[in-house]
Every structure is written in structure tokens, then in C-alpha cells.
Amino acid sequence: AQSVTQLDSHVSVSEGTPVLLRCNYSSSYSPSLFWYVQHPNKGLQLLLKYTSAATLVKGINGFEAEFKKSETSFHLTKPSAHMSDAAEYFCVVSVDSSASKIIFGSGTRLSIRP
Amino acid sequence: DAGVIQSPRHEVTEMGQEVTLRCKLISGHNSLFWYRQTMMRGLELLIYFNNNVPIDDSGMPEDRFSAKMPNASFSTLKIQPSEPRDSAVYFCASRGAGGLVNEQFFGPGTRLTVL
């Protein structure tokens, strides 16, 4: 069965410093993986997706993630945090090969200190 | 493109009342998903449709919940009768066909409060 674990419920970084949000997955096949962001009182927006092409995926707003099969990880990074990055981030794994059905991680709240 | 449209954005009702949430898909998309978000349980898939047909409703909590897709672009989620534990944010998402793996596009959500 497929599952996804976000290792940190809350991450706090200073503006201008790197961001690392950790995600591990479990899957019986090569999954599709996504990162979504949710700003306060807003819907969810796709940051990036991995679909078995390049293992390093670049997304919007300077975020990127690397698929590491040996570590079953899909961590989200950004070189330099901005105040506008403060939000909830969700790692998502597909249940089937076409990603018709997806499972959300529990979320990581990212805070940015001035 | 207006994106996924949900209405109402906020709903406050009393226990026992019927609640209907509405969702309009992005034009050309053929899959529709209903999710519920709570602090305790996070984001849960309730049901999803493909080409107007319900594919998986295993996440629907109980018989009080029902969802329909009367046409290719519109869906409703009904709760009858509503209970305080139904209070949550309900999201609708739509997804297009044609690609190998397509992401879901989410609406802004409906915040439901049942008193």
C-alpha cells in the first residue's frame, strides 16, 4: 500500500536561509509524487510533480525536489527563504500509476523569521 | 480560465439541517474529487468521479453524505442531516485527461460550520 510521511510538522527558518522540508514515501511501484502549498485560508496550489522522468524536479517560486528511490524520499528545498513562503506544505503520493487517486501527507507548516 | 469554482465559500448551519456544497470544474477536465480537511484528520478524499461516474466513494463517512455529478462540469456534495462533527473545510479538485500523469487543481474550499 502507498503511504507518505512528512517528518516535521513545523519548520522555522530565517529569511534568506535555505529551506528543507522532508518527505518519505512507501509504494509498491514507482509512484508519482507531488508537493502542494496551502497559504492561510486558501486552496492548494501545485508546486511541482515527479512522474518518473528527471529525478530533480524544479517547481514554482524557486522550489525544487529530488526523488531518491534508494532512500524513498522526496524532500523539498529552496536555496533562500522569502517571507511569502510561509504556508503549509503537503507531500503527496499517487495510489495508482495514473495518479487518479492521491494520498496527502500530514503537512509541514513553514514559518519564516525576519 | 477561472479555475475550480466552489460555492458557498462559507456556510454556517444548525445541526440537523441539510447542507449542499457546489463545485464547477475547469473547462475540459473530466475528473472531479471531493476532499475534507480537518485539524485532526488532515486532508481526506471523500469521493471521486471520472467522466461523471463515481469511481471510489470509500471515503464518504456515512449515508448522511451523498455526491452527484449531474453533468460534465458540475458537482454537488450534500450532507443530510448535518452534525457538528461535519464542520471542516471541503475542497473540490478537478483533473484533466490526456497526459500520462495529471495533477489535480483545487478550488478555494467551503468552510462549513455546523452548530
PDB file of C-alpha atoms in Angstrom:
ATOM      1  CA  ALA A   1       0.000   0.000   0.000  1.00  0.00           C
ATOM      2  CA  GLN A   2       1.074   3.540  -0.658  1.00  0.00           C
ATOM      3  CA  SER A   3       1.761   5.995   2.152  1.00  0.00           C
ATOM      4  CA  VAL A   4       3.560   9.256   2.722  1.00  0.00           C
ATOM      5  CA  THR A   5       5.237  10.636   5.845  1.00  0.00           C
ATOM      6  CA  GLN A   6       6.228  14.217   6.432  1.00  0.00           C
ATOM      7  CA  LEU A   7       8.861  14.115   9.089  1.00  0.00           C
ATOM      8  CA  ASP A   8       8.400  17.613  10.518  1.00  0.00           C
ATOM      9  CA  SER A   9       5.095  19.179  11.480  1.00  0.00           C
ATOM     10  CA  HIS A  10       6.674  22.619  11.797  1.00  0.00           C
ATOM     11  CA  VAL A  11       9.845  24.141  10.336  1.00  0.00           C
ATOM     12  CA  SER A  12      11.068  27.649  11.125  1.00  0.00           C
ATOM     13  CA  VAL A  13      13.870  29.343   9.179  1.00  0.00           C
ATOM     14  CA  SER A  14      15.205  32.867   8.848  1.00  0.00           C
ATOM     15  CA  GLU A  15      14.533  34.868   5.727  1.00  0.00           C
ATOM     16  CA  GLY A  16      17.309  34.333   3.210  1.00  0.00           C
ATOM     17  CA  THR A  17      18.378  30.938   4.567  1.00  0.00           C
ATOM     18  CA  PRO A  18      17.775  27.541   2.935  1.00  0.00           C
ATOM     19  CA  VAL A  19      14.557  25.594   3.347  1.00  0.00           C
ATOM     20  CA  LEU A  20      14.358  21.796   3.699  1.00  0.00           C
ATOM     21  CA  LEU A  21      11.004  20.055   4.102  1.00  0.00           C
ATOM     22  CA  ARG A  22      11.325  16.300   4.429  1.00  0.00           C
ATOM     23  CA  CYS A  23       9.092  13.654   2.917  1.00  0.00           C
ATOM     24  CA  ASN A  24       9.358   9.868   2.803  1.00  0.00           C
ATOM     25  CA  TYR A  25       7.037   7.608   0.871  1.00  0.00           C
ATOM     26  CA  SER A  26       6.139   3.971   0.672  1.00  0.00           C
ATOM     27  CA  SER A  27       4.978   2.427  -2.563  1.00  0.00           C
ATOM     28  CA  SER A  28       4.805  -0.978  -4.186  1.00  0.00           C
ATOM     29  CA  TYR A  29       5.707   0.506  -7.548  1.00  0.00           C
ATOM     30  CA  SER A  30       7.383   3.630  -8.903  1.00  0.00           C
ATOM     31  CA  PRO A  31       4.962   6.342  -7.786  1.00  0.00           C
ATOM     32  CA  SER A  32       4.173   9.847  -8.913  1.00  0.00           C
ATOM     33  CA  LEU A  33       4.932  12.397  -6.213  1.00  0.00           C
ATOM     34  CA  PHE A  34       3.773  15.966  -5.749  1.00  0.00           C
ATOM     35  CA  TRP A  35       4.289  18.897  -3.442  1.00  0.00           C
ATOM     36  CA  TYR A  36       1.376  21.255  -2.844  1.00  0.00           C
ATOM     37  CA  VAL A  37       1.349  24.516  -0.886  1.00  0.00           C
ATOM     38  CA  GLN A  38      -1.564  25.988   1.048  1.00  0.00           C
ATOM     39  CA  HIS A  39      -1.467  29.594   2.172  1.00  0.00           C
ATOM     40  CA  PRO A  40      -3.714  30.567   5.109  1.00  0.00           C
ATOM     41  CA  ASN A  41      -7.403  30.313   4.248  1.00  0.00           C
ATOM     42  CA  LYS A  42      -6.607  29.427   0.646  1.00  0.00           C
ATOM     43  CA  GLY A  43      -6.865  26.386  -1.576  1.00  0.00           C
ATOM     44  CA  LEU A  44      -3.984  24.128  -2.524  1.00  0.00           C
ATOM     45  CA  GLN A  45      -1.554  25.026  -5.278  1.00  0.00           C
ATOM     46  CA  LEU A  46       0.780  22.626  -7.047  1.00  0.00           C
ATOM     47  CA  LEU A  47       4.475  23.424  -6.508  1.00  0.00           C
ATOM     48  CA  LEU A  48       5.964  20.584  -8.516  1.00  0.00           C
ATOM     49  CA  LYS A  49       5.487  16.966  -9.575  1.00  0.00           C
ATOM     50  CA  TYR A  50       7.677  13.934 -10.216  1.00  0.00           C
ATOM     51  CA  THR A  51       6.497  11.465 -12.834  1.00  0.00           C
ATOM     52  CA  SER A  52       9.474   9.129 -13.431  1.00  0.00           C
ATOM     53  CA  ALA A  53      11.360  11.497 -15.706  1.00  0.00           C
ATOM     54  CA  ALA A  54      14.226  13.569 -14.252  1.00  0.00           C
ATOM     55  CA  THR A  55      14.839  12.851 -10.582  1.00  0.00           C
ATOM     56  CA  LEU A  56      15.498  16.519  -9.808  1.00  0.00           C
ATOM     57  CA  VAL A  57      12.290  18.433 -10.313  1.00  0.00           C
ATOM     58  CA  LYS A  58      12.069  22.211 -10.436  1.00  0.00           C
ATOM     59  CA  GLY A  59       8.866  23.925  -9.406  1.00  0.00           C
ATOM     60  CA  ILE A  60       7.445  27.369  -8.985  1.00  0.00           C
ATOM     61  CA  ASN A  61       8.794  30.098  -6.709  1.00  0.00           C
ATOM     62  CA  GLY A  62      12.322  28.652  -6.681  1.00  0.00           C
ATOM     63  CA  PHE A  63      11.403  25.341  -5.045  1.00  0.00           C
ATOM     64  CA  GLU A  64      12.795  22.022  -6.171  1.00  0.00           C
ATOM     65  CA  ALA A  65      12.665  18.409  -5.022  1.00  0.00           C
ATOM     66  CA  GLU A  66      14.806  15.356  -5.622  1.00  0.00           C
ATOM     67  CA  PHE A  67      13.398  11.857  -5.983  1.00  0.00           C
ATOM     68  CA  LYS A  68      15.701   9.338  -4.295  1.00  0.00           C
ATOM     69  CA  LYS A  69      14.455   5.820  -4.794  1.00  0.00           C
ATOM     70  CA  SER A  70      17.121   4.232  -2.588  1.00  0.00           C
ATOM     71  CA  GLU A  71      16.046   6.438   0.313  1.00  0.00           C
ATOM     72  CA  THR A  72      12.324   6.518  -0.631  1.00  0.00           C
ATOM     73  CA  SER A  73      12.489  10.268  -0.162  1.00  0.00           C
ATOM     74  CA  PHE A  74      11.208  13.325  -1.987  1.00  0.00           C
ATOM     75  CA  HIS A  75      12.453  16.272   0.055  1.00  0.00           C
ATOM     76  CA  LEU A  76      11.515  19.830  -0.912  1.00  0.00           C
ATOM     77  CA  THR A  77      14.207  22.520  -0.901  1.00  0.00           C
ATOM     78  CA  LYS A  78      14.695  26.186  -1.657  1.00  0.00           C
ATOM     79  CA  PRO A  79      18.044  27.979  -1.500  1.00  0.00           C
ATOM     80  CA  SER A  80      16.778  31.185   0.068  1.00  0.00           C
ATOM     81  CA  ALA A  81      13.529  31.592   2.004  1.00  0.00           C
ATOM     82  CA  HIS A  82      11.246  34.561   1.465  1.00  0.00           C
ATOM     83  CA  MET A  83       8.600  35.854   3.844  1.00  0.00           C
ATOM     84  CA  SER A  84       5.921  34.937   1.298  1.00  0.00           C
ATOM     85  CA  ASP A  85       6.923  31.255   1.571  1.00  0.00           C
ATOM     86  CA  ALA A  86       5.221  30.993   4.973  1.00  0.00           C
ATOM     87  CA  ALA A  87       2.487  28.402   4.428  1.00  0.00           C
ATOM     88  CA  GLU A  88       1.532  24.740   4.887  1.00  0.00           C
ATOM     89  CA  TYR A  89       3.254  22.287   2.549  1.00  0.00           C
ATOM     90  CA  PHE A  90       1.899  18.868   1.645  1.00  0.00           C
ATOM     91  CA  CYS A  91       3.799  15.949   0.164  1.00  0.00           C
ATOM     92  CA  VAL A  92       1.525  13.744  -1.940  1.00  0.00           C
ATOM     93  CA  VAL A  93       1.923  10.243  -3.381  1.00  0.00           C
ATOM     94  CA  SER A  94      -0.155   8.593  -6.081  1.00  0.00           C
ATOM     95  CA  VAL A  95      -2.104   5.447  -5.286  1.00  0.00           C
ATOM     96  CA  ASP A  96      -2.174   4.230  -8.869  1.00  0.00           C
ATOM     97  CA  SER A  97       0.042   4.602 -11.910  1.00  0.00           C
ATOM     98  CA  SER A  98      -2.052   7.365 -13.463  1.00  0.00           C
ATOM     99  CA  ALA A  99      -2.309   9.319 -10.190  1.00  0.00           C
ATOM    100  CA  SER A 100      -6.103   9.228 -10.373  1.00  0.00           C
ATOM    101  CA  LYS A 101      -6.092   8.869  -6.618  1.00  0.00           C
ATOM    102  CA  ILE A 102      -3.570  10.531  -4.337  1.00  0.00           C
ATOM    103  CA  ILE A 103      -2.747  10.476  -0.631  1.00  0.00           C
ATOM    104  CA  PHE A 104      -1.721  13.587   1.285  1.00  0.00           C
ATOM    105  CA  GLY A 105       0.896  13.748   3.986  1.00  0.00           C
ATOM    106  CA  SER A 106       0.022  15.385   7.274  1.00  0.00           C
ATOM    107  CA  GLY A 107       1.603  18.655   6.228  1.00  0.00           C
ATOM    108  CA  THR A 108       4.552  20.800   7.348  1.00  0.00           C
ATOM    109  CA  ARG A 109       3.974  24.335   8.490  1.00  0.00           C
ATOM    110  CA  LEU A 110       6.792  26.602   7.333  1.00  0.00           C
ATOM    111  CA  SER A 111       7.435  29.785   9.309  1.00  0.00           C
ATOM    112  CA  ILE A 112       9.859  32.470   8.173  1.00  0.00           C
ATOM    113  CA  ARG A 113      11.622  34.655  10.724  1.00  0.00           C
ATOM    114  CA  PRO A 114      12.519  38.220   9.635  1.00  0.00           C
TER     115      PRO A 114
ATOM    116  CA  ASP B   1      -9.545  30.303 -17.033  1.00  0.00           C
ATOM    117  CA  ALA B   2     -11.446  30.884 -13.793  1.00  0.00           C
ATOM    118  CA  GLY B   3     -10.175  27.722 -12.175  1.00  0.00           C
ATOM    119  CA  VAL B   4     -12.275  25.453  -9.988  1.00  0.00           C
ATOM    120  CA  ILE B   5     -15.226  27.352  -8.536  1.00  0.00           C
ATOM    121  CA  GLN B   6     -16.818  26.400  -5.233  1.00  0.00           C
ATOM    122  CA  SER B   7     -19.854  27.826  -3.532  1.00  0.00           C
ATOM    123  CA  PRO B   8     -20.625  28.905  -0.969  1.00  0.00           C
ATOM    124  CA  ARG B   9     -17.241  29.916   0.459  1.00  0.00           C
ATOM    125  CA  HIS B  10     -18.604  29.872   3.981  1.00  0.00           C
ATOM    126  CA  GLU B  11     -21.624  28.075   5.415  1.00  0.00           C
ATOM    127  CA  VAL B  12     -22.917  28.192   8.962  1.00  0.00           C
ATOM    128  CA  THR B  13     -25.862  25.974   9.762  1.00  0.00           C
ATOM    129  CA  GLU B  14     -27.525  24.272  12.665  1.00  0.00           C
ATOM    130  CA  MET B  15     -27.348  20.596  13.472  1.00  0.00           C
ATOM    131  CA  GLY B  16     -29.942  18.629  11.571  1.00  0.00           C
ATOM    132  CA  GLN B  17     -30.147  20.964   8.606  1.00  0.00           C
ATOM    133  CA  GLU B  18     -29.352  19.934   5.050  1.00  0.00           C
ATOM    134  CA  VAL B  19     -26.190  21.380   3.518  1.00  0.00           C
ATOM    135  CA  THR B  20     -25.341  21.438  -0.190  1.00  0.00           C
ATOM    136  CA  LEU B  21     -21.884  22.329  -1.449  1.00  0.00           C
ATOM    137  CA  ARG B  22     -21.293  23.076  -5.109  1.00  0.00           C
ATOM    138  CA  CYS B  23     -18.351  22.757  -7.445  1.00  0.00           C
ATOM    139  CA  LYS B  24     -17.720  23.747 -11.050  1.00  0.00           C
ATOM    140  CA  LEU B  25     -14.836  22.008 -12.813  1.00  0.00           C
ATOM    141  CA  ILE B  26     -12.265  23.624 -15.049  1.00  0.00           C
ATOM    142  CA  SER B  27     -13.485  23.538 -18.617  1.00  0.00           C
ATOM    143  CA  GLY B  28     -12.286  20.405 -20.407  1.00  0.00           C
ATOM    144  CA  HIS B  29     -11.450  18.468 -17.252  1.00  0.00           C
ATOM    145  CA  ASN B  30     -13.119  15.105 -16.761  1.00  0.00           C
ATOM    146  CA  SER B  31     -12.304  14.040 -13.190  1.00  0.00           C
ATOM    147  CA  LEU B  32     -13.753  15.552 -10.029  1.00  0.00           C
ATOM    148  CA  PHE B  33     -12.615  14.983  -6.445  1.00  0.00           C
ATOM    149  CA  TRP B  34     -14.175  15.969  -3.109  1.00  0.00           C
ATOM    150  CA  TYR B  35     -11.888  16.310  -0.077  1.00  0.00           C
ATOM    151  CA  ARG B  36     -12.440  17.231   3.541  1.00  0.00           C
ATOM    152  CA  GLN B  37      -9.790  18.975   5.656  1.00  0.00           C
ATOM    153  CA  THR B  38      -9.805  18.998   9.452  1.00  0.00           C
ATOM    154  CA  MET B  39      -7.131  19.625  12.046  1.00  0.00           C
ATOM    155  CA  MET B  40      -7.494  16.112  13.413  1.00  0.00           C
ATOM    156  CA  ARG B  41      -7.550  14.110  10.194  1.00  0.00           C
ATOM    157  CA  GLY B  42      -5.845  16.361   7.649  1.00  0.00           C
ATOM    158  CA  LEU B  43      -6.913  16.090   4.014  1.00  0.00           C
ATOM    159  CA  GLU B  44      -9.127  13.104   3.235  1.00  0.00           C
ATOM    160  CA  LEU B  45     -10.536  12.043  -0.115  1.00  0.00           C
ATOM    161  CA  LEU B  46     -14.296  11.569   0.147  1.00  0.00           C
ATOM    162  CA  ILE B  47     -15.213  10.565  -3.395  1.00  0.00           C
ATOM    163  CA  TYR B  48     -14.077  10.976  -6.963  1.00  0.00           C
ATOM    164  CA  PHE B  49     -15.746  10.856 -10.348  1.00  0.00           C
ATOM    165  CA  ASN B  50     -14.354  10.153 -13.770  1.00  0.00           C
ATOM    166  CA  ASN B  51     -16.476  11.174 -16.769  1.00  0.00           C
ATOM    167  CA  ASN B  52     -19.445  11.763 -14.449  1.00  0.00           C
ATOM    168  CA  VAL B  53     -19.242   8.243 -12.979  1.00  0.00           C
ATOM    169  CA  PRO B  54     -18.398   7.731  -9.282  1.00  0.00           C
ATOM    170  CA  ILE B  55     -15.223   5.648  -9.185  1.00  0.00           C
ATOM    171  CA  ASP B  56     -14.351   5.496  -5.499  1.00  0.00           C
ATOM    172  CA  ASP B  57     -16.625   6.583  -2.666  1.00  0.00           C
ATOM    173  CA  SER B  58     -14.877   4.640   0.070  1.00  0.00           C
ATOM    174  CA  GLY B  59     -14.010   7.869   1.862  1.00  0.00           C
ATOM    175  CA  MET B  60     -17.602   9.013   2.279  1.00  0.00           C
ATOM    176  CA  PRO B  61     -18.137   8.972   6.054  1.00  0.00           C
ATOM    177  CA  GLU B  62     -21.669   7.608   6.176  1.00  0.00           C
ATOM    178  CA  ASP B  63     -25.033   7.636   4.497  1.00  0.00           C
ATOM    179  CA  ARG B  64     -25.632  11.219   5.501  1.00  0.00           C
ATOM    180  CA  PHE B  65     -23.167  12.210   2.779  1.00  0.00           C
ATOM    181  CA  SER B  66     -24.019  11.986  -0.904  1.00  0.00           C
ATOM    182  CA  ALA B  67     -22.399  13.384  -4.044  1.00  0.00           C
ATOM    183  CA  LYS B  68     -23.674  13.788  -7.569  1.00  0.00           C
ATOM    184  CA  MET B  69     -22.321  14.897 -10.880  1.00  0.00           C
ATOM    185  CA  PRO B  70     -25.371  15.746 -12.994  1.00  0.00           C
ATOM    186  CA  ASN B  71     -23.266  16.947 -15.905  1.00  0.00           C
ATOM    187  CA  ALA B  72     -19.660  17.063 -17.037  1.00  0.00           C
ATOM    188  CA  SER B  73     -18.863  20.370 -15.389  1.00  0.00           C
ATOM    189  CA  PHE B  74     -20.770  20.466 -12.118  1.00  0.00           C
ATOM    190  CA  SER B  75     -20.985  18.504  -8.874  1.00  0.00           C
ATOM    191  CA  THR B  76     -22.743  18.727  -5.531  1.00  0.00           C
ATOM    192  CA  LEU B  77     -21.907  17.298  -2.126  1.00  0.00           C
ATOM    193  CA  LYS B  78     -24.877  17.038   0.194  1.00  0.00           C
ATOM    194  CA  ILE B  79     -24.946  16.384   3.915  1.00  0.00           C
ATOM    195  CA  GLN B  80     -28.302  15.497   5.409  1.00  0.00           C
ATOM    196  CA  PRO B  81     -28.747  15.794   8.304  1.00  0.00           C
ATOM    197  CA  SER B  82     -25.655  17.745   9.252  1.00  0.00           C
ATOM    198  CA  GLU B  83     -23.858  17.237  12.570  1.00  0.00           C
ATOM    199  CA  PRO B  84     -21.274  19.369  14.432  1.00  0.00           C
ATOM    200  CA  ARG B  85     -18.545  16.817  13.610  1.00  0.00           C
ATOM    201  CA  ASP B  86     -19.044  17.610   9.923  1.00  0.00           C
ATOM    202  CA  SER B  87     -17.508  21.037  10.499  1.00  0.00           C
ATOM    203  CA  ALA B  88     -14.485  21.245   8.196  1.00  0.00           C
ATOM    204  CA  VAL B  89     -13.194  22.817   5.024  1.00  0.00           C
ATOM    205  CA  TYR B  90     -14.420  20.952   1.955  1.00  0.00           C
ATOM    206  CA  PHE B  91     -12.327  21.162  -1.192  1.00  0.00           C
ATOM    207  CA  CYS B  92     -13.217  20.236  -4.706  1.00  0.00           C
ATOM    208  CA  ALA B  93     -10.485  19.445  -7.261  1.00  0.00           C
ATOM    209  CA  SER B  94     -10.600  18.786 -10.968  1.00  0.00           C
ATOM    210  CA  ARG B  95      -8.212  16.959 -13.241  1.00  0.00           C
ATOM    211  CA  GLY B  96      -7.814  16.775 -16.969  1.00  0.00           C
ATOM    212  CA  ALA B  97      -7.230  13.785 -19.198  1.00  0.00           C
ATOM    213  CA  GLY B  98      -4.766  13.202 -21.982  1.00  0.00           C
ATOM    214  CA  GLY B  99      -1.453  13.263 -20.151  1.00  0.00           C
ATOM    215  CA  LEU B 100       0.434  10.424 -18.548  1.00  0.00           C
ATOM    216  CA  VAL B 101       0.119  11.877 -15.068  1.00  0.00           C
ATOM    217  CA  ASN B 102      -2.031  14.911 -14.487  1.00  0.00           C
ATOM    218  CA  GLU B 103      -2.189  16.906 -11.322  1.00  0.00           C
ATOM    219  CA  GLN B 104      -5.344  17.973  -9.540  1.00  0.00           C
ATOM    220  CA  PHE B 105      -6.375  21.615  -9.455  1.00  0.00           C
ATOM    221  CA  PHE B 106      -8.052  22.681  -6.233  1.00  0.00           C
ATOM    222  CA  GLY B 107     -10.831  25.136  -5.596  1.00  0.00           C
ATOM    223  CA  PRO B 108     -10.712  27.691  -2.764  1.00  0.00           C
ATOM    224  CA  GLY B 109     -12.790  25.488  -0.453  1.00  0.00           C
ATOM    225  CA  THR B 110     -16.021  25.818   1.505  1.00  0.00           C
ATOM    226  CA  ARG B 111     -15.669  26.353   5.237  1.00  0.00           C
ATOM    227  CA  LEU B 112     -18.610  24.582   6.886  1.00  0.00           C
ATOM    228  CA  THR B 113     -19.573  25.193  10.478  1.00  0.00           C
ATOM    229  CA  VAL B 114     -22.365  23.121  11.992  1.00  0.00           C
ATOM    230  CA  LEU B 115     -23.606  24.466  15.314  1.00  0.00           C
TER     231      LEU B 115
END
